[in-house]
Coordinates of C-alpha atoms in Angstrom, one line a residue:
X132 CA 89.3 77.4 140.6
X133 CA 92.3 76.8 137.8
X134 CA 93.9 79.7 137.0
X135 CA 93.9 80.3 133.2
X136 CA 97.0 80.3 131.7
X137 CA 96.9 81.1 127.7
X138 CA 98.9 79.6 125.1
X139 CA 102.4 80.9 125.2
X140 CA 103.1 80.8 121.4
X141 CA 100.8 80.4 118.5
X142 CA 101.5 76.9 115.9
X143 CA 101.7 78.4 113.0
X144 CA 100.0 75.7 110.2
X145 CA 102.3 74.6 107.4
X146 CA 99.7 75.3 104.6
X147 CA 100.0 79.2 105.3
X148 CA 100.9 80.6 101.7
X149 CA 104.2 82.4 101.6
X150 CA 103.1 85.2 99.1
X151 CA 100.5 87.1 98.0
X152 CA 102.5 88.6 95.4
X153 CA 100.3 89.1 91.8
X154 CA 100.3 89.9 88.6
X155 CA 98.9 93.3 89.2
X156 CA 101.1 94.1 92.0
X157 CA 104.1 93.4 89.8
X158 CA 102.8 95.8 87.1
X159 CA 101.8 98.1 89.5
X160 CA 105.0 98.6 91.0
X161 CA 106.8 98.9 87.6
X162 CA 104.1 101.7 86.8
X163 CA 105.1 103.4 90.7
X164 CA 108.5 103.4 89.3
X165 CA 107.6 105.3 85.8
X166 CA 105.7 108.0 87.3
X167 CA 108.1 109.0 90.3
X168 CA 109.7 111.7 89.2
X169 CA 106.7 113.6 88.3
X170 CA 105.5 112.8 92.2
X171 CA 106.2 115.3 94.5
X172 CA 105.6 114.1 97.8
X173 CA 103.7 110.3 98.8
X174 CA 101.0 109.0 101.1
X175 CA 102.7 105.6 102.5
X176 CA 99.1 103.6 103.9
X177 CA 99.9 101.3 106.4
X178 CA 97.1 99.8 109.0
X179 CA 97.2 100.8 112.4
X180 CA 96.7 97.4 113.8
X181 CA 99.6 96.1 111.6
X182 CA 101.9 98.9 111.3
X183 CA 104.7 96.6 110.7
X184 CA 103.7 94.1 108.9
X185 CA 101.5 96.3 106.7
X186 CA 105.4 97.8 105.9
X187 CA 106.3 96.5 102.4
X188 CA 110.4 96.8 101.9
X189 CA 110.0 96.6 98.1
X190 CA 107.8 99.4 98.0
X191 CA 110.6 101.1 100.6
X192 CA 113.0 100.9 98.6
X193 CA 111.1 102.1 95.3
X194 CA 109.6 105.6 96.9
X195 CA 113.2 106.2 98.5
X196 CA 114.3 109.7 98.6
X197 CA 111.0 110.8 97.8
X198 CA 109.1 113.4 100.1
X199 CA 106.7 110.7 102.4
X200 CA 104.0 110.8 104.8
X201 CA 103.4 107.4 106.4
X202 CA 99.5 107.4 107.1
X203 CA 98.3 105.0 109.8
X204 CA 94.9 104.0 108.3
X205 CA 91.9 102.5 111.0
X206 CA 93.9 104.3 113.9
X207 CA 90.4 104.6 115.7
X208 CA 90.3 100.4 115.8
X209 CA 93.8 100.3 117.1
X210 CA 92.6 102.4 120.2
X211 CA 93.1 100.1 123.1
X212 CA 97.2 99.8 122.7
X213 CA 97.9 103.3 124.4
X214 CA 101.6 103.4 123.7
X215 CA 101.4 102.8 120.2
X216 CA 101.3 106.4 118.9
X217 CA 104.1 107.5 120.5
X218 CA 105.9 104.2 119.1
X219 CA 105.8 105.2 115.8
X220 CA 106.3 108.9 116.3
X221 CA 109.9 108.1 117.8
X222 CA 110.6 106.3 114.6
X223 CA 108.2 108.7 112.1
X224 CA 108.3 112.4 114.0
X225 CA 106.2 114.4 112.3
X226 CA 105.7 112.6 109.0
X227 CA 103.6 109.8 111.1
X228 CA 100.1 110.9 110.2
X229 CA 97.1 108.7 112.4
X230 CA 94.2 108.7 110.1
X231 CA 90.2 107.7 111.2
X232 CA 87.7 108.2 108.3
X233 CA 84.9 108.7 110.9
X234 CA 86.9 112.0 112.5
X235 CA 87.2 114.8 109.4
X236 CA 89.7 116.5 111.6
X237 CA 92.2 113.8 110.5
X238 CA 91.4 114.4 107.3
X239 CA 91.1 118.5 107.2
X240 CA 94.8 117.8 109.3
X241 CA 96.3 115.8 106.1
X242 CA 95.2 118.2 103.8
X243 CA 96.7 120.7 105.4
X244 CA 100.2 119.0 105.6
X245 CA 99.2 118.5 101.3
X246 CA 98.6 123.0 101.2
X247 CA 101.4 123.9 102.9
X248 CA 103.6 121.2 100.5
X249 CA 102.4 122.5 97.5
X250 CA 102.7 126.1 98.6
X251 CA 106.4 125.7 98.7
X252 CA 106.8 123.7 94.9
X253 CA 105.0 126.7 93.6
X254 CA 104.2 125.4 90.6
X255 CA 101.7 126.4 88.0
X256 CA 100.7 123.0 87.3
X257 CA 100.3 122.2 90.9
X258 CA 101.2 119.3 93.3
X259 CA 101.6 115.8 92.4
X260 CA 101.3 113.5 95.3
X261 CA 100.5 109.2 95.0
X262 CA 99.1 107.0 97.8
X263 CA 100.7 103.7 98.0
X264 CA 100.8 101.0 100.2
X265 CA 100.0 97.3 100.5
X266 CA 96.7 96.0 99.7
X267 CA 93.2 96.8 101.2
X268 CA 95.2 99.6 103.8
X269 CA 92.2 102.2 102.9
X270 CA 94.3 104.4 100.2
X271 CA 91.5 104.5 98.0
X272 CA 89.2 105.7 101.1
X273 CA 91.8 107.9 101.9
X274 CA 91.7 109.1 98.7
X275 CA 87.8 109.5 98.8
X276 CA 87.7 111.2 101.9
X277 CA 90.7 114.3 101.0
X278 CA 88.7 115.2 97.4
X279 CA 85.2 115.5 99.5
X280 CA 86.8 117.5 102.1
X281 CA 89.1 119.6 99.9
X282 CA 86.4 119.9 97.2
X283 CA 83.1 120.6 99.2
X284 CA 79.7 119.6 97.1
X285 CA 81.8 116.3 95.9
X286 CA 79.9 113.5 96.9
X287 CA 81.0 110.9 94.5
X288 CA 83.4 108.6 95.3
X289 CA 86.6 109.3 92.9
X290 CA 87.9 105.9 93.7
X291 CA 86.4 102.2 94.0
X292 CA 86.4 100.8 97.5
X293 CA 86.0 97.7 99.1
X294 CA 86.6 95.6 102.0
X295 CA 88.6 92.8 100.2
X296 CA 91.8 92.9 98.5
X297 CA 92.6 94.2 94.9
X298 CA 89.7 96.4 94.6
X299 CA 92.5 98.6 92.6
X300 CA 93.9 97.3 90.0
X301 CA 95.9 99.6 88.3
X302 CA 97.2 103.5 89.2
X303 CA 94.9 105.9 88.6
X304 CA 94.0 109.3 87.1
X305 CA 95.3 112.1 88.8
X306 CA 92.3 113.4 90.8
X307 CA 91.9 117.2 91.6
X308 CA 91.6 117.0 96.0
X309 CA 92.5 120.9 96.1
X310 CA 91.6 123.7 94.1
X311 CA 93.8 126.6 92.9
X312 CA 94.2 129.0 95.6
X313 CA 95.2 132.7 94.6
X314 CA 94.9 133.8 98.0
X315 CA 96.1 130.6 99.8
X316 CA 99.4 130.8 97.6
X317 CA 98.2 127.4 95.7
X318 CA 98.6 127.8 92.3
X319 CA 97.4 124.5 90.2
X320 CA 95.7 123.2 93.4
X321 CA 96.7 119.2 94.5
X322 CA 96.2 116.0 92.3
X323 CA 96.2 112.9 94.6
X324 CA 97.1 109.7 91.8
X325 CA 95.8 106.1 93.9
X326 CA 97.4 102.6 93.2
X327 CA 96.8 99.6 93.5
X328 CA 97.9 97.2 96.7
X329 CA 101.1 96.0 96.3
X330 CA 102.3 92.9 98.5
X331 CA 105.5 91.9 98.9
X332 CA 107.2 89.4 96.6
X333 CA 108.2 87.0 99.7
X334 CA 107.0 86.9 103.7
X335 CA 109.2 83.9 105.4
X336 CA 107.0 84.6 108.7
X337 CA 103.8 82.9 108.7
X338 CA 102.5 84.9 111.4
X339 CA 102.4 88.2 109.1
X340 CA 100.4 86.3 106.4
X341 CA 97.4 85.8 109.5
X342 CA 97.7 89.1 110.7
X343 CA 97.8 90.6 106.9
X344 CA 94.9 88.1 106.4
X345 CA 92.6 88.8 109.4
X346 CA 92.4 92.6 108.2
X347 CA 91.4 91.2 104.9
X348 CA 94.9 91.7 103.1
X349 CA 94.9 88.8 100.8
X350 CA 92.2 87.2 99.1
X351 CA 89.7 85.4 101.4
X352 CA 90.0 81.6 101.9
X353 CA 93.5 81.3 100.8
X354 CA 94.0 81.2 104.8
X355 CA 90.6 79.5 106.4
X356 CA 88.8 80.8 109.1
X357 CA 89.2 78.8 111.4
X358 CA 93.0 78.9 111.9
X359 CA 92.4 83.0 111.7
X360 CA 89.5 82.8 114.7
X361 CA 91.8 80.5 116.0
X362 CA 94.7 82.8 115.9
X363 CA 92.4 86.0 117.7
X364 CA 92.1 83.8 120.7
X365 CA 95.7 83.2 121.1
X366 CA 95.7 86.9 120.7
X367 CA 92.7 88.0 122.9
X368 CA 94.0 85.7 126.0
X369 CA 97.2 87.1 125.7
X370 CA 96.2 90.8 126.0
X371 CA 92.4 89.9 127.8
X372 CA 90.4 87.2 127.9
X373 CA 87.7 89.1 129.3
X374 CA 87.3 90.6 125.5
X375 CA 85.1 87.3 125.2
X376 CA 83.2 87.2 128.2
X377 CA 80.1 87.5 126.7
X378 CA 80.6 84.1 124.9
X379 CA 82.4 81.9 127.4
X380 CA 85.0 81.6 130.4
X381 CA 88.7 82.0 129.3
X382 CA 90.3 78.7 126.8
X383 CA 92.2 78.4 124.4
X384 CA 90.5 75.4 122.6
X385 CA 89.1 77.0 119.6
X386 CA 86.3 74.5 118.8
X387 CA 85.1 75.3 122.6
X388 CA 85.2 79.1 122.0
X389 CA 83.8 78.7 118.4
X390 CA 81.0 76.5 120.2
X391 CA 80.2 79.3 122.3
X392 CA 80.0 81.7 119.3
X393 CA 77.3 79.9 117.1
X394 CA 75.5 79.0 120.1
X395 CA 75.2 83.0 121.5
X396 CA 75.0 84.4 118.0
X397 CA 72.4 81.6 116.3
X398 CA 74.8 80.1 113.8
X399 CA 73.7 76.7 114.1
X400 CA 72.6 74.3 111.5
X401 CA 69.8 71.9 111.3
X402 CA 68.9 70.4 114.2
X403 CA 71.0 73.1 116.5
X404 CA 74.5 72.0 115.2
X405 CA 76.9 74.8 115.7
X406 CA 77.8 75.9 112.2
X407 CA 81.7 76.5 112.8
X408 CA 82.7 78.3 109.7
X409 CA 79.6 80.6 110.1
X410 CA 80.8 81.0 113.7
X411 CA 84.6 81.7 112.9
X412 CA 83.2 84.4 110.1
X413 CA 81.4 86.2 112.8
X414 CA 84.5 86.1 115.1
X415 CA 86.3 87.8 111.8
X416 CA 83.7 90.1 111.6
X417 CA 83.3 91.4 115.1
X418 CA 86.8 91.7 115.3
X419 CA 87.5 94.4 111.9
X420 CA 84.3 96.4 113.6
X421 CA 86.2 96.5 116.7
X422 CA 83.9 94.3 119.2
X423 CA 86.9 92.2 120.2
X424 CA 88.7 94.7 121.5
X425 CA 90.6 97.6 119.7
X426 CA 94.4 97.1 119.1
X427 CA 97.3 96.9 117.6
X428 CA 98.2 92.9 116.3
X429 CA 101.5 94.0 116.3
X430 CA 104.6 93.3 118.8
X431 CA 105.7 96.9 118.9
X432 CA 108.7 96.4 121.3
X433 CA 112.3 97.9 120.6
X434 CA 113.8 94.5 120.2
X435 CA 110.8 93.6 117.6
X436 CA 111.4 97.1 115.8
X437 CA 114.7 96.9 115.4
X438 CA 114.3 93.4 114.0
X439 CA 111.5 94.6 111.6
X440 CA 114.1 97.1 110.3
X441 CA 116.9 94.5 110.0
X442 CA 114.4 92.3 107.1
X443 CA 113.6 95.4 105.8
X444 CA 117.1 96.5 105.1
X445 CA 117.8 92.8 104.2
X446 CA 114.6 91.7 103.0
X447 CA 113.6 88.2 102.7
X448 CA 114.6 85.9 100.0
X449 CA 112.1 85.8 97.1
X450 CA 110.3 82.5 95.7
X451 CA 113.0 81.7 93.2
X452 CA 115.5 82.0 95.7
X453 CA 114.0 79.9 98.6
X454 CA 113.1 77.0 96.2
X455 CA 117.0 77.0 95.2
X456 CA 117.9 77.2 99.0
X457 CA 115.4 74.1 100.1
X458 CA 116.7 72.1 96.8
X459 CA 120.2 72.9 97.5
X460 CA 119.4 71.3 101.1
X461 CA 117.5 68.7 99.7
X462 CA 120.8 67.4 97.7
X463 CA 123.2 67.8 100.9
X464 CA 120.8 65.9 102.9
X465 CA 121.1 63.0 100.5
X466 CA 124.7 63.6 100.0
X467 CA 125.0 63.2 103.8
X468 CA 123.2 60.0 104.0

């Protein structure tokens, strides 16, 4: 038998959308920048799976100085990648939080770190704190999950959720997530402010924009999901092809895999056609549940970190300035000729 030997790098299509970047983000950010200095410390969301590419540098830049938590949302679907933790507590320490909304001891944990902050401002009006962080991360689940811990008997969700992006579209009202606390030293108790998801103005990799899109990051479609399916099985052979073996033997032709899908998991159309877009959406789907294995998309090596932080001390151009840079090349080419 052939040894299987998967795809060494991933052809990234040219009709992969360089920005996500809206109207409500850029309002959103300006607003980020109006309330900071009555903020005293800030939840950073990232996804666990992503925690790099789910780093925006314009948001960076914006909460600098500021007192910040960097909360690793979804860390129980990133469980697989053992080192990954102890990655990002080299770079993080102590202000690396790993968050599961199924475990309340993450939560009851973050609050904690939120008491003992607002025991030392003291102040009589209490603690200010906003969660940013690009879009659909889980900050307004985050924000859910503190006020119903921190304020037993509230049930109600304080904060719209949803699993696409731009649920929130605008920052909103400070909500109460701890009480005052005479005896605990809290006086004024902790207001948690959410926000909505802000993307970043420019993202020259096309390999982010799948990864940010496969856990539902942008608005669905504007990358199909076919080239998404397609890009789990460069993944999944790379790390383990037996993460599939209940559909077919190892490949990396994606109309063979996606074959395999509708056939094992009925999405076929008249006649027993294999539906392949309802195929590649349950692909998607088994995947952000976890059923395709559980870990981080991520290349979460030193030479790969160190990169990361390059772009985000240098960020990448914006649109502007990469349609001057291909016209300016444009004109020399013809120049040349």
């Amino acid at each position: 038998m052939t040894q299987f030997i998967p795809r060494s790098s991933f052809q990234i299509p040219g009709t992969i959308p360089k920005t996500y970047f809206l109207g409500h983000h850029h309002a959103g950010a300006n607003k980020i920048k109006t309330i900071l200095p009555n903020i005293s410390i800030v939840l950073e969301c990232r996804d666990f799976r992503l925690p790099l590419s789910t780093q925006n540098p314009s948001l960076e830049r914006a909460i600098a100085g500021r007192q910040r938590i960097v909360v690793y949302t979804k860390s129980d679907l990133g469980t697989d990648s053992t080192t990954a933790r102890q990655t990002l507590k080299r770079i993080y320490g102590d202000n690396a939080v790993f968050w599961d909304k199924q475990q309340p001891a993450t939560t009851t944990a973050l609050l904690k770190r939120l008491k003992d902050s607002a025991r030392a401002v003291d102040s009589l009006v209490g603690l200010r704190a906003l969660v940013v962080g690009m879009p659909n991360v889980g900050k307004s689940t985050l924000l859910n999950s503190l006020r119903n811990v921190g304020i037993p008997g509230k049930v109600a969700k304080a904060a719209k959720t949803g699993d696409q992006a731009g649920v929130t579209r605008k920052i909103g009202t400070a909500v109460r997530i701890v009480p005052s606390e005479d005896k605990g030293g809290i006086r004024g108790g902790v207001f948690l402010m959410d926000s909505p998801g802000i993307f970043q103005p420019y993202v020259e990799d096309g390999e982010t924009m799948i990864k940010v899109a496969l856990a539902h990051g942008i608005k669905k479609g504007l990358i199909h999901d076919e080239i998404l399916a397609d890009y789990l099985l460069y993944t999944m052979n790379r790390r383990d092809p037996r993460l599939y073996s209940r559909y077919c033997e190892p490949t990396n032709d994606i109309d063979k895999f996606l074959t395999a899908v509708a056939k094992k998991d009925g999405k076929l159309s008249t006649g027993g056609v294999p539906n392949i877009p309802e195929a590649s959406a349950r692909v998607l789907s088994q995947w952000r549940e976890g059923k395709l294995g559980r870990y981080v998309l991520d290349d979460l090596s030193e030479s790969s970190i160190l990169t990361h932080q390059a772009n985000i001390e240098q960020p990448s151009q914006s649109m502007s300035q990469a349609k001057k840079r291909r016209k300016m090349e444009r004109t020399q080419t013809r120049e040349q000729t």
